[in-house]
Amino acid sequence: EVQLVESGGGLVQPGGSLRLSCAASGFTFSSFGLSWVRQAPGKGLEWVSGIGGSGGSTYYADSVKGRFTISRDNSKNTLYLQMNSLRAEDTAVYYCAKCSTAMVSNFDHWGQGTLVTVSS
Amino acid sequence: QSVLTQPPSASGTPGQRVTISCSGSSSNIGTNYVYWYQQLPGTAPKLLIYRDNQRPSGVPDRFSGSKSGTSASLAISGLRSEDEADYYCAAWDDSLSGWVFGGGTKLTVL
């Protein structure tokens, strides 16, 4: 059974940093792309970033480009999202999502999410 | 403002058929597959339809997807109370080199 467990969320001040993690199990981790998708309180889904199975290809939404960095450690079956220069509008539940192929393709499994709150 | 356009709400009575539309452009729906996700209250999204009209195992055949040009639709037949949820369409956008979602449609079963 595919399991994705996010951690690392919390309260951070504007301009601060946070690193999210997503521990995966139940599938061959390095064979699948992964993405982060966020949902602001009461709002819709927004794709944030994606990374291919080997880690060689990464993609970012314009809203986070230059501030967020996605990475993965295939030896630890873990996905990361380093978030710098955080803004109030980054407040959201951040979901880790497994892609259906080795590329940043559609999301066939989702974690339960971790809440990030950016506030002073 | 979402790149893909969905109606904010839809409703129906038990047993009815409802459709939810998703409008995009040539850089997303016009050239790439459409996916639909269901988000029940307080839970994570779940894949409902992939590659325009395919259902993952376990998804009832009451749910169906279609696409024409730069628009797509999700149809739910034999509406049930447990279908009350938010529904999102998504597609890869070649111009943005990223995934785009619709704003979501809140389905109410009256």
Tab-separated table of C-alpha atoms in Angstrom:
chain	number	residue	atom	x	y	z
A	1	GLU	CA	0.000	0.000	0.000
A	2	VAL	CA	1.342	3.412	-0.985
A	3	GLN	CA	1.884	5.699	1.991
A	4	LEU	CA	3.045	9.307	1.966
A	5	VAL	CA	3.579	11.039	5.299
A	6	GLU	CA	4.394	14.748	5.365
A	7	SER	CA	6.084	16.519	8.251
A	8	GLY	CA	7.842	19.779	9.032
A	9	GLY	CA	4.932	22.191	8.900
A	10	GLY	CA	4.342	24.842	11.534
A	11	LEU	CA	4.238	28.550	12.297
A	12	VAL	CA	6.957	30.727	10.776
A	13	GLN	CA	7.417	34.472	10.518
A	14	PRO	CA	7.338	36.276	7.168
A	15	GLY	CA	10.764	36.093	5.574
A	16	GLY	CA	11.581	32.900	7.434
A	17	SER	CA	12.408	29.401	6.221
A	18	LEU	CA	10.987	25.927	6.665
A	19	ARG	CA	11.803	22.491	5.286
A	20	LEU	CA	9.049	20.000	4.627
A	21	SER	CA	9.642	16.263	4.358
A	22	CYS	CA	7.578	13.464	2.872
A	23	ALA	CA	8.398	9.898	3.871
A	24	ALA	CA	7.223	7.366	1.293
A	25	SER	CA	6.622	3.625	1.392
A	26	GLY	CA	4.805	0.916	-0.515
A	27	PHE	CA	6.382	1.527	-3.946
A	28	THR	CA	9.782	1.668	-5.660
A	29	PHE	CA	10.585	5.240	-4.692
A	30	SER	CA	13.190	6.084	-7.352
A	31	SER	CA	10.904	4.918	-10.175
A	32	PHE	CA	8.320	7.655	-9.706
A	33	GLY	CA	8.157	11.400	-9.887
A	34	LEU	CA	6.798	13.376	-6.944
A	35	SER	CA	5.133	16.729	-6.496
A	36	TRP	CA	4.099	19.192	-3.824
A	37	VAL	CA	0.583	20.617	-4.094
A	38	ARG	CA	-0.769	23.186	-1.650
A	39	GLN	CA	-4.187	24.381	-0.574
A	40	ALA	CA	-4.667	27.710	1.175
A	41	PRO	CA	-7.413	27.768	3.831
A	42	GLY	CA	-10.791	27.578	2.133
A	43	LYS	CA	-9.210	27.738	-1.328
A	44	GLY	CA	-8.474	25.404	-4.209
A	45	LEU	CA	-5.480	23.277	-5.117
A	46	GLU	CA	-2.258	24.818	-6.426
A	47	TRP	CA	0.646	22.794	-7.795
A	48	VAL	CA	3.902	24.030	-6.264
A	49	SER	CA	6.772	21.903	-7.567
A	50	GLY	CA	7.666	18.524	-9.037
A	51	ILE	CA	10.748	16.328	-9.372
A	52	GLY	CA	11.492	13.341	-11.587
A	53	GLY	CA	12.341	9.906	-10.235
A	54	SER	CA	16.095	10.318	-10.613
A	55	GLY	CA	15.997	13.864	-9.244
A	56	GLY	CA	17.482	15.221	-12.454
A	57	SER	CA	14.467	17.245	-13.549
A	58	THR	CA	12.671	19.777	-11.401
A	59	TYR	CA	9.789	22.150	-12.065
A	60	TYR	CA	8.332	25.056	-10.122
A	61	ALA	CA	5.241	27.220	-10.177
A	62	ASP	CA	6.042	30.860	-10.929
A	63	SER	CA	4.695	31.818	-7.487
A	64	VAL	CA	7.538	29.975	-5.709
A	65	LYS	CA	10.356	30.007	-8.270
A	66	GLY	CA	13.580	31.257	-6.723
A	67	ARG	CA	12.274	30.811	-3.159
A	68	PHE	CA	11.469	27.091	-2.907
A	69	THR	CA	13.723	24.130	-3.722
A	70	ILE	CA	12.494	20.587	-4.221
A	71	SER	CA	14.809	17.625	-3.710
A	72	ARG	CA	14.702	13.923	-2.943
A	73	ASP	CA	16.888	11.329	-1.275
A	74	ASN	CA	16.244	8.019	-2.994
A	75	SER	CA	18.310	6.176	-0.371
A	76	LYS	CA	15.928	7.379	2.336
A	77	ASN	CA	12.683	7.283	0.308
A	78	THR	CA	12.109	10.893	1.264
A	79	LEU	CA	11.003	14.003	-0.618
A	80	TYR	CA	11.833	17.505	0.583
A	81	LEU	CA	10.695	21.068	0.013
A	82	GLN	CA	12.995	23.813	1.253
A	83	MET	CA	10.955	27.006	1.568
A	84	ASN	CA	12.776	30.337	1.969
A	85	SER	CA	11.605	33.966	2.043
A	86	LEU	CA	8.170	32.829	3.150
A	87	ARG	CA	5.195	35.139	2.669
A	88	ALA	CA	1.739	35.253	4.184
A	89	GLU	CA	0.317	33.959	0.905
A	90	ASP	CA	2.348	30.747	1.312
A	91	THR	CA	0.076	29.767	4.208
A	92	ALA	CA	-1.517	26.475	3.199
A	93	VAL	CA	-1.741	22.755	3.709
A	94	TYR	CA	1.086	21.223	1.694
A	95	TYR	CA	0.410	17.808	0.170
A	96	CYS	CA	3.012	15.396	-1.100
A	97	ALA	CA	1.768	13.558	-4.190
A	98	LYS	CA	3.169	10.549	-6.019
A	99	CYS	CA	3.214	10.740	-9.796
A	100	SER	CA	2.087	7.830	-11.937
A	101	THR	CA	5.368	7.654	-13.907
A	102	ALA	CA	9.055	8.510	-13.462
A	103	MET	CA	8.280	11.964	-14.816
A	104	VAL	CA	6.329	14.785	-13.160
A	105	SER	CA	3.065	13.318	-14.360
A	106	ASN	CA	-0.362	13.201	-12.787
A	107	PHE	CA	-0.824	12.498	-9.090
A	108	ASP	CA	-2.156	9.051	-8.260
A	109	HIS	CA	-1.610	9.037	-4.497
A	110	TRP	CA	-1.623	11.853	-1.961
A	111	GLY	CA	-0.434	12.270	1.616
A	112	GLN	CA	-2.604	13.774	4.328
A	113	GLY	CA	-0.799	17.113	4.244
A	114	THR	CA	1.096	19.349	6.652
A	115	LEU	CA	-0.012	22.873	7.571
A	116	VAL	CA	2.323	25.812	7.062
A	117	THR	CA	1.312	29.112	8.622
A	118	VAL	CA	3.271	32.257	7.792
A	119	SER	CA	2.424	34.976	10.276
A	120	SER	CA	4.037	37.403	12.672
B	1	GLN	CA	-7.627	33.332	-10.989
B	2	SER	CA	-7.132	29.705	-12.028
B	3	VAL	CA	-5.781	28.750	-15.449
B	4	LEU	CA	-8.565	26.174	-15.841
B	5	THR	CA	-12.121	27.421	-15.347
B	6	GLN	CA	-14.737	25.471	-13.430
B	7	PRO	CA	-18.131	26.533	-12.092
B	8	PRO	CA	-17.809	27.206	-8.344
B	9	SER	CA	-20.832	25.090	-7.496
B	10	ALA	CA	-23.137	22.369	-8.765
B	11	SER	CA	-26.026	20.493	-7.235
B	12	GLY	CA	-28.423	17.647	-7.797
B	13	THR	CA	-30.813	15.324	-6.056
B	14	PRO	CA	-30.118	11.659	-5.334
B	15	GLY	CA	-30.293	9.572	-8.483
B	16	GLN	CA	-29.806	12.526	-10.818
B	17	ARG	CA	-26.984	13.032	-13.306
B	18	VAL	CA	-24.791	16.089	-12.956
B	19	THR	CA	-21.945	17.391	-15.064
B	20	ILE	CA	-19.047	19.650	-14.137
B	21	SER	CA	-17.216	21.535	-16.852
B	22	CYS	CA	-13.568	22.513	-17.097
B	23	SER	CA	-12.387	25.019	-19.670
B	24	GLY	CA	-8.788	25.599	-20.654
B	25	SER	CA	-6.672	26.492	-23.658
B	26	SER	CA	-4.511	25.017	-26.388
B	27	SER	CA	-1.483	24.878	-24.093
B	28	ASN	CA	-3.140	22.656	-21.515
B	29	ILE	CA	-6.398	20.784	-22.194
B	30	GLY	CA	-6.036	21.242	-25.944
B	31	THR	CA	-2.836	19.185	-26.083
B	32	ASN	CA	-2.592	17.217	-22.835
B	33	TYR	CA	-4.655	14.804	-20.826
B	34	VAL	CA	-7.170	15.987	-18.258
B	35	TYR	CA	-7.379	14.550	-14.758
B	36	TRP	CA	-10.130	14.859	-12.174
B	37	TYR	CA	-9.734	14.750	-8.399
B	38	GLN	CA	-12.345	14.370	-5.687
B	39	GLN	CA	-11.784	15.953	-2.286
B	40	LEU	CA	-14.187	14.875	0.419
B	41	PRO	CA	-14.574	17.301	3.343
B	42	GLY	CA	-11.492	17.354	5.555
B	43	THR	CA	-9.533	14.847	3.493
B	44	ALA	CA	-6.777	14.788	0.890
B	45	PRO	CA	-7.668	14.773	-2.813
B	46	LYS	CA	-8.153	11.442	-4.560
B	47	LEU	CA	-7.635	10.617	-8.238
B	48	LEU	CA	-11.025	10.099	-9.868
B	49	ILE	CA	-10.394	10.172	-13.637
B	50	TYR	CA	-7.084	9.968	-15.510
B	51	ARG	CA	-6.151	10.467	-19.154
B	52	ASP	CA	-9.435	12.238	-19.943
B	53	ASN	CA	-11.783	9.308	-19.380
B	54	GLN	CA	-10.105	6.431	-17.530
B	55	ARG	CA	-11.172	5.317	-14.063
B	56	PRO	CA	-8.679	3.974	-11.513
B	57	SER	CA	-9.631	0.670	-9.970
B	58	GLY	CA	-12.161	1.163	-7.214
B	59	VAL	CA	-13.822	4.233	-8.734
B	60	PRO	CA	-17.477	3.456	-9.546
B	61	ASP	CA	-18.548	3.576	-13.181
B	62	ARG	CA	-21.060	6.264	-12.172
B	63	PHE	CA	-18.134	8.643	-12.715
B	64	SER	CA	-17.087	9.377	-16.291
B	65	GLY	CA	-14.904	11.915	-18.051
B	66	SER	CA	-14.870	13.371	-21.528
B	67	LYS	CA	-12.949	15.968	-23.499
B	68	SER	CA	-13.499	17.992	-26.635
B	69	GLY	CA	-11.054	20.591	-27.888
B	70	THR	CA	-10.037	22.808	-24.987
B	71	SER	CA	-12.843	21.747	-22.641
B	72	ALA	CA	-13.497	18.712	-20.493
B	73	SER	CA	-16.373	17.434	-18.403
B	74	LEU	CA	-16.928	15.168	-15.447
B	75	ALA	CA	-20.276	13.418	-15.280
B	76	ILE	CA	-21.707	11.747	-12.216
B	77	SER	CA	-24.778	9.594	-12.718
B	78	GLY	CA	-26.999	8.051	-10.049
B	79	LEU	CA	-25.969	10.804	-7.640
B	80	ARG	CA	-25.472	9.688	-4.031
B	81	SER	CA	-25.092	11.658	-0.803
B	82	GLU	CA	-21.494	10.464	-0.445
B	83	ASP	CA	-20.617	12.207	-3.718
B	84	GLU	CA	-20.888	15.555	-1.931
B	85	ALA	CA	-17.350	16.905	-2.287
B	86	ASP	CA	-15.109	19.357	-4.108
B	87	TYR	CA	-14.054	18.333	-7.608
B	88	TYR	CA	-10.955	19.625	-9.389
B	89	CYS	CA	-9.751	19.266	-12.964
B	90	ALA	CA	-6.035	19.411	-13.776
B	91	ALA	CA	-3.753	19.313	-16.793
B	92	TRP	CA	-0.113	19.902	-17.687
B	93	ASP	CA	0.440	23.301	-19.262
B	94	ASP	CA	3.128	23.383	-21.950
B	95	SER	CA	3.512	27.179	-21.806
B	96	LEU	CA	3.975	27.257	-18.035
B	97	SER	CA	5.876	23.946	-17.866
B	98	GLY	CA	3.800	23.012	-14.870
B	99	TRP	CA	0.535	21.563	-13.673
B	100	VAL	CA	-2.556	23.749	-13.543
B	101	PHE	CA	-5.778	23.146	-11.665
B	102	GLY	CA	-9.294	24.419	-12.004
B	103	GLY	CA	-10.640	26.480	-9.130
B	104	GLY	CA	-12.765	23.569	-7.964
B	105	THR	CA	-16.498	22.837	-7.994
B	106	LYS	CA	-18.379	22.216	-4.789
B	107	LEU	CA	-21.018	19.562	-5.419
B	108	THR	CA	-24.048	19.587	-3.144
B	109	VAL	CA	-26.466	16.676	-3.028
B	110	LEU	CA	-29.844	18.138	-2.119
